[in-house]
Amino acid sequence: MVIILIKMDMVVIGAGPAGLSSAIEAAKEGVDVLLVDENIKAGGQLFKQIHKFFGSSDHRAGVRGIDIGKELINESRKLGVNIWLNSIVIGLFDDKLVLIKQNKDGRESLKRVQADKIIIATGASEKVINFTNWTLPGVMGAGAAQTMINVHRVLPGDRFLMVGTGNVGLIVSYQLIQAGAEVVGLIDAAKEVGGYGVHAAKIARKGVPFYLNHTIIKAEGNNKDGVTGAVIAEVDNNWQPISGSEKELKVDVITLAAGLKPLSELANMAGCKRTYISELGGWVPLHNENMESTVSGIYVVGDVTGVEEANTALEEGRLAGIDAAEKLGKIAVKESNKKKKSITKRVKNLRLGPFGENRLKAKEKLIKEYYEVTGKDYRENYDSVQAIEQKAAEKTRSMSVDHIDKTQGPVAVIECHQEIPCNPCELACKFGAIEIGEPITNVPILNEEKCTGCGLCLPQCPGLAIFLIDKSYSPDKSTVAFPYEYKHIPKKGDMVDAVDRQGNYLCKAEVVKVLQLEKFDKTPIVTISVLDKYIDDARNIKISD
Amino acid sequence: MAGRIDRHPILGKRKAKEEVEIIFNGKKIKAEKGEMIAAALQAKGIRIHRYTIKNKEPRGVFCGIGQCTDCAMEVNGQPNVRTCVTPVEAGMVINTQYGLNRDGDNID
């Protein structure tokens, strides 16, 4: 059998955010790109990300992942990127020969493609933890549950236990509640929540308990029904379960959010040198500052070279796409350097702050090791981007709103106290009342004198962490407005239960306004009135779904 | 409630899709055209996809994206089909897999 050899400038393996963005950047410069993905749909894991993304507002932060996925696919098609779906790369051979098993109209065939440049964007897969009965049906990855509810729109159970409180565990818990499930709790062996405080706050004010310093001992269940419960226990300082502290939870699904590991097998097959960096999820291929691996002309981008967020994957993809276009002679070196410099700066900014610094150091180590292994001279193409000194939060972390005057009228309150790379609120304010500046990990600071109380920042915050407080509502009552992304939206005039930041009942409250505008992108703003004495604490409502 | 999510605050109302009939362990069930086999089964509360060779332990959806192979079943006579990434087709015959195939003809 003779398999025809197809020649392409570039083959991109994996059509997730990193692969799509590298294909787009290269195609913009006139590179002939073939994008290959084993799935029947492009977009990688973007289509299960129905939440608004964190990050820089110049790069689609505040937009839901699902919409970013659609935009990227449209753009790549418009630019003439060839996309082969349902096609598995089964081998990468010398001289950049890519062997692909293509499935078209139910028929399988082998294709050989010779590419000048290859971009490996194979992503990552979920890590597991094992415990007694962990293989029972009903124990699944948090990402699996997320795919079931957000892509297939099927809820795989009624009562969920989330194991792990990193961002994946927090976000998927929130989305399970949005899908109509009950999350009976989140557990983590660590003593603190691993992910962003704003994500944790969203589910805490829904009343979901966090069991920190806890581990899972076993899944209860049988061979006929799968999971019917879970036994958790407190852990001691050596992470060992404390006997006698066991607690049984009635659940039918146990979701594991124990992190992700890069899928670097294909890079390994191609001869790309790898190293083990636990902060990046495990074995990762080495790369230089332009994402080129130790094999000249083969790039590695996105989670395959270190598990991070979709926004860093998008930037790494762009970087590789531009560098490859430059090496193919499609873009002048000067122009390419300019573009790469600004992307490098942005991506570095995304790795600042307490949540990013380990990844930043790990990525620098990866690049250093690339130069040690290849023996190439490390010449910085452009000025290194120094971490800009972070502005200390001037705000106290007190949750009290005592500083707001009874006569003042509506004013925003930003309950975002961690240095996370995110700034859509800054741009949302047309009056310049919210300042983040550089770097993007600064904590937002509200200038109350400039705040008109318009509330437009509320739906823009991907962390749903901005509230609008109006103490002038009536002589003894104040109002609080908050974003409310659940199935049953209350109506003006409804009497509801006001709850605090842990979801505890405070008092009855009247819904005084519900605002649902197109530009809020499905994040309605609900305003309730409560007696003044509850205004420090009332941050959510409880209505039976 | 477990099963199909009809209303969703972000994704909106579920659009009615064309239905197809599939046969699971000899029984006809309805599925949505083009959806993954695993989703169609989960919508009916079915979550045991196969039993392992040695210990006869049940397995179901674990990764949901075609990597772990835990959700493999016998589809149209072919064993080891990853049901989380294989769309349903009208008349598709899906069987619980025992060991390496439906009949439990396994290498021990």
XYZ file of C-alpha atoms in Angstrom:
653
model
C 0.000 0.000 0.000
C 1.378 3.351 -0.960
C 0.453 6.199 1.302
C 0.735 9.526 -0.432
C 2.967 12.025 1.269
C 1.316 15.368 1.935
C 3.548 18.376 2.478
C 2.599 21.214 4.795
C 4.381 24.195 6.286
C 3.066 23.339 9.701
C 1.180 20.604 11.500
C -0.455 21.431 14.812
C -1.403 18.445 16.973
C -4.300 19.182 19.280
C -7.082 21.701 18.627
C -7.495 23.037 22.150
C -6.776 26.669 23.042
C -2.988 26.344 22.594
C -3.204 24.504 19.271
C -5.913 26.757 17.863
C -4.100 29.956 18.789
C -0.808 28.768 17.293
C -2.594 27.732 14.095
C -4.335 31.111 13.931
C -1.194 33.196 14.489
C 0.759 31.234 11.908
C -2.083 31.282 9.367
C -2.354 35.061 9.783
C 1.193 35.303 8.440
C 0.399 33.097 5.479
C 1.624 29.751 6.788
C -0.137 26.644 5.432
C -1.393 24.953 8.554
C -2.894 21.538 9.167
C -4.567 21.215 12.552
C -5.199 17.650 13.695
C -7.361 16.503 16.590
C -8.531 13.074 17.687
C -11.938 14.365 18.776
C -14.938 14.917 16.545
C -15.040 18.568 17.574
C -12.294 21.165 17.860
C -11.892 23.329 20.950
C -10.295 20.894 23.378
C -11.690 21.388 26.843
C -12.956 24.927 26.136
C -16.506 23.761 25.520
C -16.948 22.585 29.051
C -15.682 25.882 30.479
C -18.975 27.717 30.764
C -17.627 30.244 33.276
C -16.169 33.643 32.550
C -12.401 33.451 32.242
C -9.945 35.211 34.474
C -7.058 37.084 32.959
C -6.465 40.249 31.049
C -9.418 42.002 29.509
C -7.351 42.739 26.372
C -7.371 39.003 25.916
C -10.963 37.983 26.299
C -11.020 37.664 30.062
C -14.534 38.017 31.355
C -15.733 36.001 28.350
C -16.970 32.449 28.876
C -14.623 29.665 27.717
C -17.339 28.183 25.538
C -17.604 31.465 23.576
C -13.819 31.767 23.259
C -13.830 28.265 21.774
C -16.398 29.227 19.145
C -14.464 32.395 18.250
C -11.182 30.529 17.853
C -12.708 27.874 15.612
C -14.388 30.513 13.438
C -11.202 32.511 13.160
C -9.090 29.513 12.218
C -11.599 28.481 9.546
C -11.721 32.017 8.187
C -7.941 32.044 7.917
C -8.006 28.831 5.912
C -6.522 26.480 8.497
C -7.074 22.865 7.407
C -8.706 21.040 10.279
C -8.765 17.251 10.424
C -10.989 16.018 13.190
C -11.446 12.420 14.337
C -7.816 12.008 13.342
C -5.223 10.528 15.646
C -1.514 11.166 15.307
C -0.058 7.708 15.807
C 3.550 8.561 15.213
C 6.102 11.330 14.886
C 9.166 10.249 12.977
C 12.480 11.686 11.823
C 12.386 14.605 9.394
C 9.117 15.710 10.940
C 7.036 13.000 9.392
C 3.623 12.787 11.003
C 1.617 9.584 10.670
C -2.102 10.167 11.092
C -4.998 7.743 11.309
C -7.817 9.698 9.788
C -11.434 8.739 10.228
C -13.578 10.310 7.587
C -17.210 9.382 6.978
C -16.757 6.211 8.969
C -13.723 5.086 6.978
C -10.263 4.902 8.450
C -7.169 5.690 6.436
C -3.535 6.417 7.092
C -1.995 9.708 6.048
C 1.628 10.727 5.978
C 2.299 14.404 6.359
C 5.688 16.021 6.124
C 5.863 19.347 7.921
C 8.522 21.991 8.262
C 7.253 22.900 11.683
C 5.313 20.818 14.165
C 3.442 22.189 17.128
C 2.561 19.706 19.846
C -0.452 20.886 21.838
C -1.688 17.617 23.281
C -2.851 19.027 26.614
C -3.119 17.124 29.841
C -5.216 14.474 31.529
C -6.644 14.285 35.005
C -4.647 12.742 37.806
C -6.317 10.240 40.065
C -6.009 9.327 43.680
C -6.851 5.854 44.813
C -8.699 4.649 47.854
C -10.785 1.602 48.665
C -13.372 1.059 45.910
C -12.090 3.961 43.842
C -12.833 2.038 40.653
C -16.589 1.817 41.327
C -18.789 3.469 38.712
C -19.675 6.840 40.208
C -16.092 7.744 41.004
C -14.928 9.959 38.179
C -12.657 12.832 37.306
C -14.011 16.288 38.075
C -13.385 17.073 34.408
C -15.440 14.042 33.406
C -18.394 15.289 35.436
C -17.875 18.735 33.908
C -17.975 17.232 30.404
C -21.124 15.309 31.218
C -23.013 18.334 32.537
C -21.769 21.144 30.328
C -21.130 19.393 27.015
C -23.566 16.464 27.088
C -26.050 18.141 29.437
C -26.511 15.023 31.511
C -26.127 15.090 35.274
C -24.380 11.856 36.320
C -25.918 11.763 39.809
C -27.780 13.679 42.489
C -25.358 14.107 45.372
C -21.684 14.813 44.797
C -18.559 14.809 46.915
C -15.721 16.848 45.428
C -12.233 15.683 46.341
C -9.797 18.581 45.941
C -10.215 22.331 46.317
C -7.962 23.625 43.555
C -9.605 25.799 40.916
C -10.910 22.766 39.013
C -12.583 21.380 42.146
C -14.078 24.768 42.990
C -15.283 25.642 39.494
C -16.764 22.206 38.801
C -18.547 22.244 42.181
C -20.141 25.575 41.257
C -21.143 24.242 37.855
C -22.609 21.067 39.364
C -24.846 23.277 41.514
C -25.776 25.318 38.436
C -26.702 22.050 36.713
C -29.070 21.165 39.551
C -26.920 18.825 41.652
C -26.320 18.922 45.350
C -22.660 19.185 46.305
C -22.545 17.750 49.823
C -19.044 18.978 50.407
C -15.518 19.513 49.195
C -12.610 17.864 50.919
C -8.909 18.633 50.813
C -6.036 17.145 52.778
C -4.429 20.580 52.889
C -5.437 22.986 55.615
C -6.326 25.717 53.154
C -8.391 25.921 49.999
C -6.057 25.430 47.039
C -7.808 27.560 44.422
C -8.882 31.185 44.234
C -10.740 32.563 47.245
C -13.390 34.119 45.017
C -14.269 30.734 43.512
C -14.483 29.208 46.991
C -16.628 32.128 48.205
C -19.208 31.519 45.452
C -19.928 27.988 46.663
C -19.460 28.787 50.360
C -22.250 31.368 50.220
C -24.407 28.679 48.659
C -23.940 26.816 51.943
C -21.601 24.061 50.700
C -19.291 22.815 53.481
C -15.524 22.614 53.049
C -13.827 19.765 54.900
C -10.208 20.874 55.052
C -7.547 18.601 56.607
C -9.680 15.723 55.358
C -9.046 12.811 53.067
C -11.213 10.150 51.500
C -10.939 6.696 53.058
C -13.256 4.738 50.836
C -16.175 4.750 48.486
C -19.201 2.827 49.688
C -21.184 0.909 47.150
C -21.646 -2.363 45.333
C -21.193 -4.019 41.964
C -24.766 -3.322 40.928
C -25.331 0.329 41.869
C -21.821 1.704 41.921
C -21.150 4.426 44.482
C -23.699 4.921 47.275
C -21.564 6.827 49.765
C -18.147 8.012 50.849
C -16.187 7.784 54.063
C -13.936 10.726 54.822
C -11.639 11.337 57.779
C -9.522 14.072 59.238
C -5.781 13.853 58.660
C -2.945 14.544 61.078
C 0.211 16.545 60.371
C 1.673 13.594 58.465
C -1.404 13.357 56.242
C -2.478 10.166 58.003
C -6.172 9.635 58.743
C -7.030 10.108 62.409
C -8.918 7.064 63.568
C -12.273 7.830 65.077
C -12.734 10.932 62.929
C -14.431 9.069 60.088
C -17.594 10.539 58.719
C -19.951 8.936 56.234
C -21.502 11.042 53.502
C -24.398 9.874 51.406
C -23.390 10.559 47.820
C -23.810 8.815 44.503
C -20.890 10.465 42.737
C -17.361 11.154 43.966
C -15.457 13.531 41.729
C -11.677 13.719 41.829
C -9.972 17.054 41.292
C -6.415 16.026 42.083
C -4.662 18.004 39.391
C -3.622 17.239 35.839
C -0.631 15.670 34.178
C 0.823 16.751 30.834
C 0.326 14.374 27.909
C 3.916 14.510 26.738
C 4.203 11.005 25.235
C 4.146 12.231 21.639
C 6.832 14.840 22.360
C 8.880 12.062 23.928
C 8.405 9.896 20.850
C 9.661 12.746 18.701
C 12.834 12.861 20.778
C 12.073 16.054 22.686
C 14.020 15.994 25.943
C 11.852 16.097 29.040
C 12.270 16.825 32.701
C 10.147 16.193 35.786
C 8.730 19.296 37.441
C 6.000 18.629 39.961
C 4.735 22.244 39.936
C 3.954 21.765 36.228
C 2.204 18.431 36.712
C 4.981 15.910 35.986
C 7.086 15.095 32.920
C 7.272 18.076 30.610
C 9.261 18.664 27.411
C 11.971 21.311 27.648
C 11.549 24.394 25.515
C 13.162 27.748 24.856
C 11.571 31.172 25.315
C 9.720 30.741 22.008
C 8.295 27.336 22.993
C 10.615 25.388 20.650
C 11.563 21.981 22.058
C 15.045 20.442 21.996
C 14.182 19.078 18.531
C 14.606 21.969 16.129
C 11.310 22.908 14.468
C 9.108 21.068 16.978
C 7.266 23.307 19.406
C 5.404 22.403 22.583
C 2.587 24.640 23.827
C -0.131 24.651 26.458
C -0.666 22.091 29.191
C 1.663 19.544 27.574
C 4.534 21.694 28.724
C 3.170 22.516 32.154
C -0.370 22.489 33.465
C -1.708 26.037 33.680
C -4.826 27.926 32.715
C -6.366 28.276 29.259
C -5.208 31.892 29.049
C -1.530 30.943 29.345
C -2.099 28.151 26.830
C -3.513 30.696 24.372
C -0.480 32.952 24.795
C 2.040 30.120 24.453
C 0.287 29.034 21.282
C 0.527 32.539 19.838
C 4.210 32.711 20.708
C 5.009 29.447 18.936
C 2.830 30.332 15.934
C 4.659 33.605 15.393
C 8.112 32.137 15.954
C 7.417 29.316 13.509
C 6.097 31.806 10.925
C 9.272 33.826 11.360
C 11.511 30.766 10.873
C 9.512 29.921 7.753
C 10.307 33.384 6.445
C 6.703 34.566 6.532
C 7.238 37.434 8.908
C 10.187 39.808 9.341
C 12.380 39.176 12.359
C 11.887 42.681 13.674
C 8.129 42.491 13.552
C 8.112 38.998 14.981
C 10.309 40.057 17.891
C 8.002 42.915 18.674
C 5.007 40.608 18.810
C 6.819 37.952 20.799
C 8.009 40.520 23.286
C 4.522 41.719 24.084
C 3.172 38.170 24.397
C 6.069 37.183 26.659
C 5.302 40.103 28.900
C 1.626 39.214 29.080
C 2.245 35.568 29.810
C 4.723 36.456 32.514
C 2.171 38.732 34.116
C -0.275 35.828 34.236
C 2.275 33.940 36.344
C 2.744 36.586 39.011
C 1.229 36.556 42.473
C 1.057 33.766 45.037
C -0.825 31.416 42.697
C 1.577 31.873 39.798
C 5.049 32.288 41.227
C 5.832 28.572 41.495
C 4.845 28.127 37.877
C 6.905 31.156 36.866
C 9.998 29.726 38.566
C 9.331 26.278 37.122
C 8.983 27.692 33.597
C 12.252 29.606 33.981
C 13.909 26.388 35.126
C 12.528 24.611 32.060
C 14.040 27.208 29.721
C 17.386 27.164 31.569
C 17.529 23.406 31.285
C 16.755 23.654 27.562
C 19.946 25.694 27.072
C 21.987 23.315 29.239
C 20.774 20.294 27.280
C 21.090 21.808 23.803
C 24.368 23.607 24.557
C 22.979 26.657 22.762
C 23.897 30.140 23.967
C 21.159 31.775 25.863
C 20.766 35.073 24.113
C 17.765 36.977 25.133
C 16.081 38.248 22.035
C 14.539 41.053 23.920
C 14.687 42.636 27.345
C 13.701 40.242 30.013
C 10.529 41.289 31.643
C 11.175 41.962 35.276
C 8.416 41.285 37.697
C 7.013 44.641 38.583
C 6.710 45.251 42.265
C 3.221 44.407 43.345
C 1.116 47.087 44.824
C 0.136 46.137 48.337
C -3.570 46.035 48.892
C -4.419 49.270 50.616
C -7.698 47.862 51.668
C -8.174 46.064 54.895
C -9.459 42.532 54.586
C -12.298 43.252 56.901
C -15.623 42.231 55.458
C -17.382 45.081 57.211
C -18.932 47.866 55.180
C -18.822 50.325 58.087
C -16.961 52.799 55.929
C -20.073 53.376 53.831
C -22.234 56.233 55.018
C -26.007 56.036 55.419
C -26.427 59.017 53.099
C -23.875 57.949 50.536
C -25.977 56.087 47.986
C -24.901 52.944 46.132
C -21.220 52.037 46.111
C -19.272 48.984 44.965
C -17.589 46.661 47.433
C -14.903 44.407 45.993
C -14.352 41.223 47.960
C -11.262 40.153 46.023
C -8.248 40.038 48.299
C -5.836 37.646 46.623
C -3.246 38.520 44.014
C -4.678 36.709 41.023
C -4.063 37.592 37.363
C -7.349 39.186 36.442
C -8.526 42.668 35.495
C -11.901 42.836 33.693
C -13.313 44.958 36.559
C -10.822 47.719 35.844
C -12.041 48.073 32.276
C -15.681 47.589 33.227
C -15.660 50.835 35.197
C -16.214 53.739 32.845
C -15.414 56.202 35.618
C -11.928 54.928 36.407
C -12.965 54.064 39.943
C -11.323 50.624 39.924
C -7.568 50.471 39.677
C -5.428 47.395 39.128
C -2.678 48.675 36.836
C 0.487 46.688 36.315
C 1.048 43.942 37.035
C -2.321 42.375 36.442
C -2.062 40.480 39.743
C -2.530 43.645 41.796
C -5.554 43.540 44.029
C -8.266 45.875 42.704
C -8.578 49.134 44.598
C -11.817 51.066 44.536
C -11.764 54.832 44.557
C -15.075 55.476 46.256
C -15.167 59.098 45.230
C -15.234 58.102 41.590
C -17.667 55.195 42.070
C -21.119 56.247 40.910
C -22.741 53.028 42.099
C -23.791 52.091 38.566
C -23.023 48.422 39.232
C -21.671 47.659 35.759
C -18.593 46.014 37.275
C -20.700 43.354 39.020
C -21.453 41.062 36.054
C -17.979 41.622 34.599
C -16.098 40.076 37.518
C -15.427 36.388 36.630
C -15.094 35.678 40.349
C -18.534 37.148 41.097
C -16.769 39.029 43.899
C -18.192 42.549 43.527
C -21.262 43.685 45.428
C -23.159 46.940 45.406
C -24.181 48.291 48.785
C -26.703 51.098 49.224
C -27.297 52.166 52.791
C -29.525 55.079 51.811
C -32.365 52.771 50.725
C -34.619 53.555 53.706
C -34.152 54.815 57.279
C -33.570 51.316 58.659
C -32.790 49.239 55.595
C -29.952 48.869 53.121
C -29.710 47.031 49.845
C -27.065 44.690 48.522
C -26.800 43.719 44.867
C -24.936 40.615 43.713
C -24.538 38.450 40.623
C -26.776 35.389 40.656
C -26.095 32.671 38.058
C -28.591 30.004 39.037
C -31.552 28.361 37.400
C -34.350 30.062 39.314
C -33.996 33.814 39.185
C -36.209 35.600 41.723
C -38.613 38.360 40.694
C -38.975 41.847 42.057
C -41.145 41.766 45.142
C -40.306 38.147 46.064
C -39.546 37.439 49.702
C -36.422 35.301 49.974
C -33.982 34.122 52.626
C -30.854 36.266 52.873
C -27.746 34.232 53.726
C -24.200 35.126 54.732
C -20.887 34.231 53.111
C -21.155 30.657 54.429
C -24.729 30.241 53.281
C -26.166 30.562 56.814
C -29.638 32.009 57.146
C -29.686 35.640 58.281
C -33.129 37.103 57.751
C -35.995 37.470 55.329
C -35.265 39.848 52.498
C -37.251 41.491 49.754
C -36.033 41.377 46.191
C -36.112 45.007 45.097
C -34.560 44.705 41.662
C -33.500 42.081 39.124
C -31.431 43.262 36.224
C -30.728 40.949 33.301
C -29.158 42.691 30.356
C -27.752 41.179 27.176
C -24.322 42.617 27.928
C -24.263 40.924 31.332
C -23.841 37.643 29.432
C -26.159 35.516 31.568
C -25.071 36.956 34.885
C -28.212 38.600 36.278
C -27.836 41.098 39.124
C -30.223 40.665 42.035
C -30.756 43.406 44.621
C -32.297 42.656 48.010
C -33.128 44.877 50.953
C -32.282 43.898 54.532
C -32.253 45.632 57.899
C -29.102 47.722 58.318
C -27.714 45.339 60.899
C -27.472 42.540 58.322
C -25.746 44.502 55.577
C -22.202 43.495 56.597
C -23.094 39.852 56.094
C -25.921 39.425 53.568
C -24.228 38.257 50.363
C -26.547 35.726 48.794
C -30.074 34.380 48.878
C -31.565 30.965 49.218
C -34.520 29.976 47.127
C -35.512 26.405 46.646
C -34.518 25.295 43.155
C -31.822 15.604 39.526
C -29.694 13.065 37.751
C -30.406 12.751 34.059
C -30.906 15.296 31.318
C -30.494 18.937 32.255
C -33.491 20.685 30.718
C -32.914 24.175 32.042
C -29.562 25.737 32.724
C -28.722 29.280 33.862
C -25.861 29.639 31.374
C -26.608 27.139 28.615
C -30.302 27.965 28.520
C -33.156 25.629 27.675
C -32.300 22.299 26.164
C -33.200 22.273 22.502
C -35.277 19.381 21.369
C -33.084 17.142 19.259
C -33.940 14.396 16.891
C -34.252 11.098 18.717
C -32.845 7.759 17.652
C -33.414 4.316 19.096
C -30.513 2.248 20.363
C -30.530 -1.219 21.851
C -28.897 -1.634 25.219
C -28.575 -5.236 26.450
C -31.506 -6.181 24.236
C -33.772 -3.351 25.353
C -34.701 -0.420 23.164
C -33.876 2.977 24.607
C -34.138 6.472 23.195
C -31.075 8.621 22.631
C -30.411 12.004 21.080
C -28.982 11.894 17.612
C -25.248 12.510 17.661
C -24.759 12.363 21.410
C -22.113 10.150 22.949
C -23.175 6.624 23.922
C -22.089 7.273 27.524
C -24.312 10.361 27.721
C -27.308 8.468 26.338
C -26.828 5.712 28.918
C -26.236 8.122 31.779
C -29.443 9.942 30.877
C -31.217 6.645 31.584
C -29.316 6.148 34.838
C -27.109 3.413 33.390
C -23.574 3.716 34.655
C -22.078 0.246 34.612
C -20.399 -0.209 31.266
C -18.309 -3.307 31.707
C -16.888 -5.833 34.163
C -13.177 -6.502 34.428
C -11.597 -9.797 33.370
C -10.072 -11.069 36.590
C -12.078 -9.689 39.468
C -15.334 -9.076 37.582
C -15.473 -5.547 38.966
C -17.775 -2.968 37.377
C -16.396 0.057 35.542
C -18.063 3.177 34.206
C -17.274 6.648 32.908
C -14.086 7.854 34.523
C -12.304 10.454 32.358
C -15.113 11.282 29.938
C -12.710 12.306 27.164
C -11.567 9.055 25.635
C -8.311 8.566 27.481
C -8.839 6.052 30.269
C -10.901 3.390 28.396
C -12.867 2.540 31.544
C -16.167 3.181 29.743
C -15.492 0.652 26.969
C -18.434 -1.483 25.830
C -19.370 -3.816 23.039
C -20.886 -1.762 20.230
C -22.368 -3.410 17.137
C -20.450 -6.549 17.991
C -17.136 -4.799 18.399
C -15.707 -4.866 21.914
C -13.590 -2.155 23.592
C -15.361 0.826 22.035
C -14.828 4.012 24.058
C -18.427 5.035 24.671
C -17.635 8.544 25.929
C -16.273 9.586 22.529
C -18.418 7.461 20.233
C -21.697 8.998 19.037
C -24.884 6.980 18.951
C -26.413 5.924 15.664
C -29.924 4.730 15.014
C -30.230 1.028 15.724
C -26.849 0.763 17.409
C -26.521 -2.373 19.525
C -24.737 -1.733 22.790
C -23.917 -4.435 25.294
C -22.303 -4.498 28.700
C -18.835 -5.890 28.186
C -17.657 -8.794 30.320
C -13.899 -9.014 30.311
C -12.786 -8.628 26.740
C -16.161 -9.122 25.113
C -19.856 -9.692 25.767
C -19.651 -13.444 26.213
C -16.799 -13.305 28.637
C -14.503 -15.278 26.281
C -11.453 -14.141 28.049
C -7.870 -15.038 28.246
C -7.226 -16.023 31.831
